[in-house]
PDB file of C-alpha atoms and ligand atoms in Angstrom:
ATOM      1  CA  MET A1125      -0.029  -0.011  -0.007  1.00 86.00           C
ATOM      2  CA  ILE A1126       2.612   2.530   1.057  1.00 91.00           C
ATOM      3  CA  GLU A1127       4.740   1.651  -1.943  1.00 92.00           C
ATOM      4  CA  ASP A1128       1.779   2.306  -4.278  1.00 92.00           C
ATOM      5  CA  ILE A1129       1.012   5.635  -2.504  1.00 95.00           C
ATOM      6  CA  LYS A1130       4.580   6.899  -2.828  1.00 94.00           C
ATOM      7  CA  LYS A1131       5.125   5.634  -6.363  1.00 93.00           C
ATOM      8  CA  ASN A1132       1.963   7.215  -7.670  1.00 94.00           C
ATOM      9  CA  ALA A1133       2.559  10.497  -5.862  1.00 94.00           C
ATOM     10  CA  GLU A1134       6.092  10.648  -7.336  1.00 93.00           C
ATOM     11  CA  LYS A1135       4.786   9.961 -10.767  1.00 93.00           C
ATOM     12  CA  ILE A1136       2.214  12.737 -10.524  1.00 95.00           C
ATOM     13  CA  LEU A1137       4.656  15.194  -8.926  1.00 92.00           C
ATOM     14  CA  GLY A1138       6.969  14.620 -11.904  1.00 91.00           C
ATOM     15  CA  GLN A1139       4.257  16.053 -14.087  1.00 90.00           C
ATOM     16  CA  ILE A1140       3.401  19.184 -12.141  1.00 91.00           C
ATOM     17  CA  ASP A1141       5.576  22.027 -10.794  1.00 85.00           C
ATOM     18  CA  PHE A1142       3.457  23.089  -7.801  1.00 85.00           C
ATOM     19  CA  LYS A1143       1.844  21.662  -4.670  1.00 88.00           C
ATOM     20  CA  ALA A1144      -1.919  21.082  -4.644  1.00 93.00           C
ATOM     21  CA  GLU A1145      -3.805  22.746  -1.780  1.00 96.00           C
ATOM     22  CA  ILE A1146      -7.299  21.349  -2.199  1.00 97.00           C
ATOM     23  CA  GLY A1147      -8.501  17.948  -3.329  1.00 97.00           C
ATOM     24  CA  LEU A1148     -11.850  17.514  -5.028  1.00 97.00           C
ATOM     25  CA  ILE A1149     -13.863  14.354  -5.537  1.00 95.00           C
ATOM     26  CA  LEU A1150     -16.566  14.733  -8.158  1.00 91.00           C
ATOM     27  CA  GLY A1151     -19.601  12.412  -7.923  1.00 84.00           C
ATOM     28  CA  SER A1152     -22.032  11.018 -10.425  1.00 75.00           C
ATOM     29  CA  GLY A1153     -22.938  13.592 -13.068  1.00 78.00           C
ATOM     30  CA  LEU A1154     -20.840  16.179 -11.263  1.00 83.00           C
ATOM     31  CA  GLY A1155     -17.518  15.621 -13.032  1.00 82.00           C
ATOM     32  CA  VAL A1156     -17.992  18.688 -15.277  1.00 86.00           C
ATOM     33  CA  LEU A1157     -16.541  20.886 -12.583  1.00 92.00           C
ATOM     34  CA  ALA A1158     -13.132  19.515 -13.630  1.00 91.00           C
ATOM     35  CA  GLU A1159     -13.662  21.211 -17.015  1.00 89.00           C
ATOM     36  CA  GLU A1160     -13.400  24.547 -15.245  1.00 91.00           C
ATOM     37  CA  ILE A1161      -9.875  23.809 -14.024  1.00 95.00           C
ATOM     38  CA  GLU A1162      -7.326  26.075 -15.803  1.00 94.00           C
ATOM     39  CA  ASP A1163      -4.047  24.893 -17.278  1.00 93.00           C
ATOM     40  CA  PRO A1164      -5.116  21.297 -16.565  1.00 94.00           C
ATOM     41  CA  VAL A1165      -2.669  18.357 -16.334  1.00 94.00           C
ATOM     42  CA  TYR A1166      -4.575  15.069 -16.870  1.00 94.00           C
ATOM     43  CA  ILE A1167      -3.492  11.843 -15.245  1.00 93.00           C
ATOM     44  CA  ASN A1168      -5.544   8.827 -16.230  1.00 90.00           C
ATOM     45  CA  TYR A1169      -6.013   6.324 -13.388  1.00 90.00           C
ATOM     46  CA  GLY A1170      -5.087   3.592 -15.867  1.00 86.00           C
ATOM     47  CA  ASP A1171      -1.583   5.019 -16.079  1.00 88.00           C
ATOM     48  CA  LEU A1172      -0.986   4.684 -12.341  1.00 90.00           C
ATOM     49  CA  SER A1173       0.259   1.792 -10.358  1.00 87.00           C
ATOM     50  CA  ASN A1174      -2.446  -0.546  -8.863  1.00 86.00           C
ATOM     51  CA  PHE A1175      -4.958   2.179  -9.221  1.00 85.00           C
ATOM     52  CA  PRO A1176      -8.635   1.143  -9.472  1.00 79.00           C
ATOM     53  CA  VAL A1177     -10.411   2.193 -12.637  1.00 72.00           C
ATOM     54  CA  SER A1178     -13.945   3.628 -12.332  1.00 62.00           C
ATOM     55  CA  THR A1179     -16.572   1.580 -14.100  1.00 64.00           C
ATOM     56  CA  VAL A1180     -19.750   3.580 -13.597  1.00 59.00           C
ATOM     57  CA  GLU A1181     -21.530   5.440 -16.401  1.00 55.00           C
ATOM     58  CA  GLY A1182     -21.212   9.221 -15.736  1.00 50.00           C
ATOM     59  CA  HIS A1183     -17.728   8.795 -14.282  1.00 54.00           C
ATOM     60  CA  THR A1184     -14.503   9.506 -16.072  1.00 64.00           C
ATOM     61  CA  GLY A1185     -11.321   8.040 -14.567  1.00 87.00           C
ATOM     62  CA  ARG A1186      -8.644  10.632 -14.181  1.00 90.00           C
ATOM     63  CA  PHE A1187      -7.025  13.221 -11.936  1.00 93.00           C
ATOM     64  CA  VAL A1188      -7.293  16.824 -13.299  1.00 94.00           C
ATOM     65  CA  ILE A1189      -4.719  19.040 -11.687  1.00 96.00           C
ATOM     66  CA  GLY A1190      -4.534  22.809 -12.124  1.00 96.00           C
ATOM     67  CA  GLU A1191      -6.084  26.070 -10.953  1.00 96.00           C
ATOM     68  CA  LEU A1192      -9.678  26.703  -9.914  1.00 96.00           C
ATOM     69  CA  SER A1193     -10.762  30.048  -8.576  1.00 95.00           C
ATOM     70  CA  GLY A1194      -7.150  30.994  -8.182  1.00 95.00           C
ATOM     71  CA  ARG A1195      -6.330  27.882  -6.041  1.00 96.00           C
ATOM     72  CA  LYS A1196      -4.219  24.883  -6.866  1.00 96.00           C
ATOM     73  CA  VAL A1197      -6.489  21.872  -6.956  1.00 97.00           C
ATOM     74  CA  ILE A1198      -6.386  18.231  -7.730  1.00 96.00           C
ATOM     75  CA  ALA A1199      -9.665  16.830  -8.782  1.00 95.00           C
ATOM     76  CA  MET A1200     -10.732  13.152  -9.130  1.00 93.00           C
ATOM     77  CA  GLN A1201     -12.972  13.113 -12.161  1.00 89.00           C
ATOM     78  CA  GLY A1202     -14.577   9.827 -11.395  1.00 83.00           C
ATOM     79  CA  ARG A1203     -14.304   7.937  -8.048  1.00 86.00           C
ATOM     80  CA  PHE A1204     -14.359   4.378  -6.785  1.00 89.00           C
ATOM     81  CA  HIS A1205     -17.278   2.738  -5.088  1.00 91.00           C
ATOM     82  CA  TYR A1206     -17.480  -0.264  -2.902  1.00 94.00           C
ATOM     83  CA  TYR A1207     -20.282  -1.714  -5.038  1.00 93.00           C
ATOM     84  CA  GLU A1208     -17.870  -1.899  -8.012  1.00 90.00           C
ATOM     85  CA  GLY A1209     -16.067  -4.607  -6.150  1.00 91.00           C
ATOM     86  CA  TYR A1210     -13.172  -2.532  -4.794  1.00 91.00           C
ATOM     87  CA  SER A1211     -12.182  -2.929  -1.230  1.00 92.00           C
ATOM     88  CA  VAL A1212     -12.504   0.156   0.973  1.00 93.00           C
ATOM     89  CA  GLN A1213      -8.694   0.018   1.241  1.00 92.00           C
ATOM     90  CA  GLU A1214      -8.394   0.391  -2.532  1.00 90.00           C
ATOM     91  CA  ILE A1215     -10.896   3.308  -2.439  1.00 93.00           C
ATOM     92  CA  SER A1216      -8.593   4.992   0.100  1.00 95.00           C
ATOM     93  CA  LEU A1217      -5.497   4.894  -2.150  1.00 94.00           C
ATOM     94  CA  PRO A1218      -6.218   8.040  -4.158  1.00 95.00           C
ATOM     95  CA  ILE A1219      -6.927   9.995  -0.930  1.00 97.00           C
ATOM     96  CA  ARG A1220      -3.495   9.037   0.462  1.00 97.00           C
ATOM     97  CA  VAL A1221      -1.893  10.011  -2.896  1.00 96.00           C
ATOM     98  CA  MET A1222      -3.567  13.412  -2.765  1.00 97.00           C
ATOM     99  CA  LYS A1223      -2.284  13.967   0.721  1.00 96.00           C
ATOM    100  CA  GLU A1224       1.230  13.228  -0.529  1.00 95.00           C
ATOM    101  CA  LEU A1225       0.635  15.891  -3.215  1.00 94.00           C
ATOM    102  CA  GLY A1226       0.123  18.396  -0.476  1.00 94.00           C
ATOM    103  CA  ILE A1227      -3.595  18.936  -0.042  1.00 97.00           C
ATOM    104  CA  LYS A1228      -4.840  20.281   3.265  1.00 97.00           C
ATOM    105  CA  SER A1229      -8.513  20.116   2.589  1.00 98.00           C
ATOM    106  CA  LEU A1230     -10.674  17.656   0.728  1.00 98.00           C
ATOM    107  CA  ILE A1231     -14.004  18.424  -0.804  1.00 98.00           C
ATOM    108  CA  LEU A1232     -16.176  15.501  -1.624  1.00 97.00           C
ATOM    109  CA  THR A1233     -19.287  15.670  -3.790  1.00 96.00           C
ATOM    110  CA  ASN A1234     -21.849  13.052  -4.443  1.00 95.00           C
ATOM    111  CA  ALA A1235     -25.273  12.297  -5.747  1.00 94.00           C
ATOM    112  CA  ALA A1236     -27.583  11.250  -2.958  1.00 97.00           C
ATOM    113  CA  GLY A1237     -31.216  10.280  -2.339  1.00 97.00           C
ATOM    114  CA  GLY A1238     -33.227  12.594  -0.112  1.00 98.00           C
ATOM    115  CA  VAL A1239     -34.409  10.878   2.997  1.00 98.00           C
ATOM    116  CA  ASN A1240     -35.582  14.047   4.757  1.00 98.00           C
ATOM    117  CA  LYS A1241     -39.072  14.642   3.440  1.00 97.00           C
ATOM    118  CA  ASN A1242     -38.490  18.414   3.417  1.00 98.00           C
ATOM    119  CA  PHE A1243     -35.830  18.012   0.723  1.00 98.00           C
ATOM    120  CA  SER A1244     -36.571  18.093  -3.038  1.00 97.00           C
ATOM    121  CA  ALA A1245     -34.688  16.624  -5.943  1.00 96.00           C
ATOM    122  CA  GLY A1246     -32.211  19.268  -7.361  1.00 96.00           C
ATOM    123  CA  GLU A1247     -31.232  20.675  -3.942  1.00 97.00           C
ATOM    124  CA  PHE A1248     -27.832  20.591  -2.372  1.00 98.00           C
ATOM    125  CA  MET A1249     -26.912  19.469   1.122  1.00 98.00           C
ATOM    126  CA  VAL A1250     -23.794  20.182   3.061  1.00 98.00           C
ATOM    127  CA  ILE A1251     -22.891  17.142   5.036  1.00 98.00           C
ATOM    128  CA  SER A1252     -22.749  17.741   8.838  1.00 98.00           C
ATOM    129  CA  ASP A1253     -22.006  14.171   9.805  1.00 98.00           C
ATOM    130  CA  HIS A1254     -22.288  10.621   8.479  1.00 98.00           C
ATOM    131  CA  ILE A1255     -23.549   7.156   9.381  1.00 98.00           C
ATOM    132  CA  ASN A1256     -21.377   4.370   7.977  1.00 98.00           C
ATOM    133  CA  LEU A1257     -23.626   1.496   7.057  1.00 98.00           C
ATOM    134  CA  ILE A1258     -21.211   0.006   4.420  1.00 97.00           C
ATOM    135  CA  GLY A1259     -20.193  -2.571   7.015  1.00 95.00           C
ATOM    136  CA  ASP A1260     -16.543  -1.993   6.437  1.00 97.00           C
ATOM    137  CA  ASN A1261     -13.815   0.564   7.298  1.00 97.00           C
ATOM    138  CA  PRO A1262     -10.761   1.510   5.161  1.00 97.00           C
ATOM    139  CA  LEU A1263      -8.605   1.707   8.296  1.00 97.00           C
ATOM    140  CA  ARG A1264      -9.221  -2.025   9.099  1.00 96.00           C
ATOM    141  CA  GLY A1265      -6.053  -3.938   9.228  1.00 95.00           C
ATOM    142  CA  GLU A1266      -2.509  -2.838   9.953  1.00 94.00           C
ATOM    143  CA  ASN A1267      -2.468   0.898  10.776  1.00 97.00           C
ATOM    144  CA  LEU A1268      -0.353   3.051   8.527  1.00 96.00           C
ATOM    145  CA  ASP A1269       1.304   4.915  11.440  1.00 96.00           C
ATOM    146  CA  GLU A1270       3.079   7.492   9.263  1.00 95.00           C
ATOM    147  CA  TYR A1271      -0.297   8.778   8.059  1.00 96.00           C
ATOM    148  CA  GLY A1272      -2.354   8.736  11.271  1.00 97.00           C
ATOM    149  CA  PRO A1273      -3.334   7.092  14.536  1.00 97.00           C
ATOM    150  CA  ARG A1274      -4.884   3.647  15.129  1.00 97.00           C
ATOM    151  CA  PHE A1275      -8.074   5.074  16.569  1.00 97.00           C
ATOM    152  CA  PRO A1276      -8.857   8.377  14.843  1.00 97.00           C
ATOM    153  CA  ASP A1277     -11.388  10.724  16.412  1.00 97.00           C
ATOM    154  CA  MET A1278     -14.456  11.333  14.250  1.00 97.00           C
ATOM    155  CA  THR A1279     -16.131  13.964  16.432  1.00 97.00           C
ATOM    156  CA  GLU A1280     -15.758  16.623  13.787  1.00 97.00           C
ATOM    157  CA  ALA A1281     -15.368  14.504  10.686  1.00 98.00           C
ATOM    158  CA  TYR A1282     -16.798  17.383   8.644  1.00 98.00           C
ATOM    159  CA  SER A1283     -15.008  20.674   9.357  1.00 98.00           C
ATOM    160  CA  LYS A1284     -17.336  23.227  11.027  1.00 98.00           C
ATOM    161  CA  GLU A1285     -15.223  25.945   9.498  1.00 98.00           C
ATOM    162  CA  LEU A1286     -15.644  24.554   5.955  1.00 98.00           C
ATOM    163  CA  ILE A1287     -19.418  24.076   6.524  1.00 98.00           C
ATOM    164  CA  LYS A1288     -19.591  27.809   7.409  1.00 98.00           C
ATOM    165  CA  THR A1289     -17.627  28.658   4.238  1.00 98.00           C
ATOM    166  CA  ALA A1290     -20.013  26.535   2.138  1.00 98.00           C
ATOM    167  CA  GLU A1291     -23.023  28.146   3.755  1.00 98.00           C
ATOM    168  CA  ASN A1292     -21.686  31.644   3.129  1.00 97.00           C
ATOM    169  CA  SER A1293     -20.945  30.790  -0.498  1.00 97.00           C
ATOM    170  CA  ALA A1294     -24.481  29.387  -1.018  1.00 97.00           C
ATOM    171  CA  ALA A1295     -26.038  32.465   0.565  1.00 97.00           C
ATOM    172  CA  GLU A1296     -23.962  34.834  -1.533  1.00 96.00           C
ATOM    173  CA  ASN A1297     -24.914  32.991  -4.690  1.00 96.00           C
ATOM    174  CA  GLY A1298     -28.643  32.720  -3.806  1.00 96.00           C
ATOM    175  CA  ILE A1299     -28.382  28.891  -3.748  1.00 97.00           C
ATOM    176  CA  LEU A1300     -30.436  26.901  -1.210  1.00 97.00           C
ATOM    177  CA  LEU A1301     -28.094  24.750   0.841  1.00 98.00           C
ATOM    178  CA  ARG A1302     -29.587  22.174   3.122  1.00 98.00           C
ATOM    179  CA  LYS A1303     -27.547  20.708   6.009  1.00 98.00           C
ATOM    180  CA  GLY A1304     -27.762  17.096   7.166  1.00 98.00           C
ATOM    181  CA  ILE A1305     -26.502  13.630   7.900  1.00 98.00           C
ATOM    182  CA  TYR A1306     -25.381  11.347   5.041  1.00 98.00           C
ATOM    183  CA  ALA A1307     -25.869   7.605   5.401  1.00 98.00           C
ATOM    184  CA  ALA A1308     -23.587   5.398   3.326  1.00 98.00           C
ATOM    185  CA  MET A1309     -24.965   2.059   2.049  1.00 98.00           C
ATOM    186  CA  ALA A1310     -22.915  -0.528   0.205  1.00 97.00           C
ATOM    187  CA  GLY A1311     -25.293  -0.680  -2.816  1.00 94.00           C
ATOM    188  CA  PRO A1312     -25.540  -1.218  -5.756  1.00 96.00           C
ATOM    189  CA  THR A1313     -29.262  -1.731  -5.204  1.00 97.00           C
ATOM    190  CA  TYR A1314     -31.140   1.432  -4.257  1.00 97.00           C
ATOM    191  CA  GLU A1315     -32.720   0.997  -0.838  1.00 98.00           C
ATOM    192  CA  THR A1316     -36.077  -0.555  -0.071  1.00 97.00           C
ATOM    193  CA  PRO A1317     -38.804   1.767   1.345  1.00 97.00           C
ATOM    194  CA  ALA A1318     -38.327  -0.071   4.662  1.00 98.00           C
ATOM    195  CA  GLU A1319     -34.588   0.720   4.680  1.00 98.00           C
ATOM    196  CA  ILE A1320     -35.345   4.373   3.977  1.00 98.00           C
ATOM    197  CA  GLN A1321     -37.862   4.469   6.865  1.00 98.00           C
ATOM    198  CA  PHE A1322     -35.093   2.983   9.058  1.00 98.00           C
ATOM    199  CA  LEU A1323     -32.534   5.564   7.856  1.00 98.00           C
ATOM    200  CA  ASP A1324     -35.054   8.348   8.587  1.00 98.00           C
ATOM    201  CA  THR A1325     -35.570   6.957  12.060  1.00 98.00           C
ATOM    202  CA  ILE A1326     -31.878   6.807  12.882  1.00 98.00           C
ATOM    203  CA  GLY A1327     -31.413  10.447  11.800  1.00 98.00           C
ATOM    204  CA  ALA A1328     -30.196  10.285   8.201  1.00 98.00           C
ATOM    205  CA  ASP A1329     -31.203  13.115   5.862  1.00 98.00           C
ATOM    206  CA  ALA A1330     -29.648  11.693   2.685  1.00 98.00           C
ATOM    207  CA  VAL A1331     -28.379   8.319   1.439  1.00 98.00           C
ATOM    208  CA  GLY A1332     -25.704   7.361  -1.016  1.00 97.00           C
ATOM    209  CA  MET A1333     -23.122   4.714  -1.903  1.00 97.00           C
ATOM    210  CA  SER A1334     -19.875   6.667  -1.637  1.00 96.00           C
ATOM    211  CA  THR A1335     -18.010   9.354   0.309  1.00 97.00           C
ATOM    212  CA  VAL A1336     -17.733   7.734   3.692  1.00 98.00           C
ATOM    213  CA  PRO A1337     -14.663   5.474   3.064  1.00 97.00           C
ATOM    214  CA  GLU A1338     -12.845   8.520   1.565  1.00 98.00           C
ATOM    215  CA  VAL A1339     -13.853  10.747   4.512  1.00 98.00           C
ATOM    216  CA  ILE A1340     -12.584   8.189   6.987  1.00 98.00           C
ATOM    217  CA  THR A1341      -9.248   7.950   5.186  1.00 98.00           C
ATOM    218  CA  ALA A1342      -8.974  11.795   5.004  1.00 98.00           C
ATOM    219  CA  ARG A1343      -9.695  12.171   8.696  1.00 98.00           C
ATOM    220  CA  HIS A1344      -7.111   9.550   9.526  1.00 98.00           C
ATOM    221  CA  MET A1345      -4.598  11.954   7.966  1.00 98.00           C
ATOM    222  CA  ASP A1346      -6.162  15.064   9.643  1.00 97.00           C
ATOM    223  CA  LEU A1347      -7.289  16.577   6.324  1.00 98.00           C
ATOM    224  CA  LYS A1348     -10.140  19.098   6.645  1.00 98.00           C
ATOM    225  CA  VAL A1349     -13.209  17.655   5.036  1.00 98.00           C
ATOM    226  CA  LEU A1350     -16.190  19.225   3.252  1.00 98.00           C
ATOM    227  CA  GLY A1351     -18.960  17.106   1.787  1.00 98.00           C
ATOM    228  CA  ILE A1352     -21.647  18.378  -0.600  1.00 97.00           C
ATOM    229  CA  SER A1353     -24.490  16.131  -1.733  1.00 97.00           C
ATOM    230  CA  CYS A1354     -26.635  16.835  -4.725  1.00 96.00           C
ATOM    231  CA  ILE A1355     -30.027  15.478  -3.865  1.00 97.00           C
ATOM    232  CA  THR A1356     -30.747  13.846  -7.261  1.00 96.00           C
ATOM    233  CA  ASN A1357     -33.921  12.075  -6.247  1.00 97.00           C
ATOM    234  CA  MET A1358     -36.079  11.490  -3.248  1.00 97.00           C
ATOM    235  CA  ALA A1359     -35.225   8.089  -1.682  1.00 97.00           C
ATOM    236  CA  ALA A1360     -37.272   4.983  -2.298  1.00 96.00           C
ATOM    237  CA  GLY A1361     -40.821   4.878  -1.123  1.00 96.00           C
ATOM    238  CA  ILE A1362     -41.106   8.689  -0.527  1.00 96.00           C
ATOM    239  CA  LEU A1363     -42.575   9.471  -3.879  1.00 94.00           C
ATOM    240  CA  ALA A1364     -44.699   6.946  -5.757  1.00 86.00           C
ATOM    241  CA  LYS A1365     -42.144   6.172  -8.474  1.00 91.00           C
ATOM    242  CA  PRO A1366     -39.214   3.875  -9.051  1.00 92.00           C
ATOM    243  CA  LEU A1367     -35.581   5.121  -8.859  1.00 94.00           C
ATOM    244  CA  SER A1368     -33.215   5.077 -11.720  1.00 93.00           C
ATOM    245  CA  HIS A1369     -29.579   5.962 -12.432  1.00 91.00           C
ATOM    246  CA  LYS A1370     -30.915   7.912 -15.418  1.00 91.00           C
ATOM    247  CA  GLU A1371     -32.868  10.226 -13.029  1.00 92.00           C
ATOM    248  CA  VAL A1372     -29.746  10.608 -10.869  1.00 92.00           C
ATOM    249  CA  VAL A1373     -27.613  11.693 -13.854  1.00 90.00           C
ATOM    250  CA  GLU A1374     -30.363  13.927 -15.327  1.00 92.00           C
ATOM    251  CA  THR A1375     -30.924  15.831 -12.075  1.00 94.00           C
ATOM    252  CA  ALA A1376     -27.172  16.321 -11.605  1.00 92.00           C
ATOM    253  CA  GLU A1377     -27.017  17.725 -15.146  1.00 91.00           C
ATOM    254  CA  ARG A1378     -29.995  20.004 -14.545  1.00 94.00           C
ATOM    255  CA  VAL A1379     -28.439  21.695 -11.497  1.00 95.00           C
ATOM    256  CA  ARG A1380     -24.931  21.796 -13.073  1.00 93.00           C
ATOM    257  CA  PRO A1381     -24.753  25.676 -13.348  1.00 94.00           C
ATOM    258  CA  GLN A1382     -25.635  26.209  -9.695  1.00 95.00           C
ATOM    259  CA  PHE A1383     -23.273  23.357  -8.697  1.00 95.00           C
ATOM    260  CA  ILE A1384     -20.364  24.891 -10.578  1.00 94.00           C
ATOM    261  CA  ARG A1385     -21.044  28.398  -9.192  1.00 95.00           C
ATOM    262  CA  LEU A1386     -21.323  27.049  -5.615  1.00 96.00           C
ATOM    263  CA  MET A1387     -18.136  24.943  -5.844  1.00 96.00           C
ATOM    264  CA  LYS A1388     -16.068  27.643  -7.435  1.00 95.00           C
ATOM    265  CA  ASP A1389     -17.033  30.110  -4.753  1.00 97.00           C
ATOM    266  CA  ILE A1390     -16.330  27.594  -1.995  1.00 97.00           C
ATOM    267  CA  VAL A1391     -12.837  26.803  -3.427  1.00 97.00           C
ATOM    268  CA  LYS A1392     -12.081  30.539  -3.645  1.00 96.00           C
ATOM    269  CA  ASN A1393     -13.025  31.049  -0.027  1.00 95.00           C
ATOM    270  CA  ILE A1394     -11.460  27.979   1.660  1.00 92.00           C
TER     271      ILE A1394
HETATM  272  N1  LIG B2688     -29.858   5.842  -2.776  1.00 88.53           N
HETATM  273  C1  LIG B2688     -28.537   5.575  -2.783  1.00 88.53           C
HETATM  274  N2  LIG B2688     -27.656   6.210  -3.492  1.00 88.53           N
HETATM  275  C2  LIG B2688     -28.125   7.202  -4.339  1.00 88.53           C
HETATM  276  C3  LIG B2688     -29.391   7.558  -4.420  1.00 88.53           C
HETATM  277  C4  LIG B2688     -30.377   6.894  -3.577  1.00 88.53           C
HETATM  278  O1  LIG B2688     -31.596   7.144  -3.609  1.00 88.53           O
HETATM  279  N3  LIG B2688     -29.470   8.560  -5.321  1.00 88.53           N
HETATM  280  C5  LIG B2688     -28.204   8.794  -5.773  1.00 88.53           C
HETATM  281  N4  LIG B2688     -27.348   7.908  -5.165  1.00 88.53           N
END
C-alpha cells in the first residue's frame, strides 16, 4: 500500500511544478466541474500503479490538476465505489496520494437520495455528519502509522469551518443549501422503502453509496473535510415512483450551473 502511494505520488509530482492545496472528488454527473480547471494536467487512473479504474456510467477516470478560482486543486474526475467490487482500502489509495501531493482540505461531492421529506430533488446539502452502514472501514487492518493514529477521532469529521464557508458561498450566490446527515450504504441496489424508513428513524437526511470510506481515510490523515451532496432524487418509497440511475444523472445535469457556481465560490473562500 505505502509503496503504491509513494510511487503514484512521485509519478504525478513529476508532471506538475506546484503543490496542490485542495482535493476535489466529483460524484455522479458532477464531473463537469473539472472542465473549469485552468491549465489542466490530466493523469488517467489507468496509467498509475495498482490504481482502481472507475466503471460507472457518468464517471471519467482521471485526476485533473490545475487552478480553480485561483487555487491549486487536484480533482478526481470519477471515483471508486464499494459496489464496483473494490475494497474500501483500494478506495482509500487516491486519498493518500492526494495527501502526498500536499492537499490540506478535501471536498467530496456526491449524488444522494433525499431521506428528509422536506428536501426536493435538485437541492444541495452540506454534510454535517455521516452514518457508516457500508459494513467496512478503510482503516481496518494494519495501521499506517506514518499517516495517522490507530483510533482516529471522528467527532468533527466534517469541518465546522468549511461548513460555514459553504453556507456563506451558497447564501452569496442565492443557492439553497440544506444541511444534514449522510448515510452510506454498500449498494448497488437502491434501498427498499423499509430501509429508507429505518434511515429516517436513525437520523439520516440523505443516502448514498460513496464518500464515507474517503472521508474516514482523509480524517485519519487529519485533512479538513467538506461534503456536498446533490439530492438527485427522493429516496425509495417517498414518492410513488421507481428510482433510476438515469434520473440521478439527469438531475445532476440540470443543476450543473448552480453546482459549478457554488463549488467555485467555496474553493475561492477556503
Ligand atoms: N440511494 C442511494 N444512492 C443514491 C441515491 C439513492 O436514492 N441517489 C443517488 N445515489
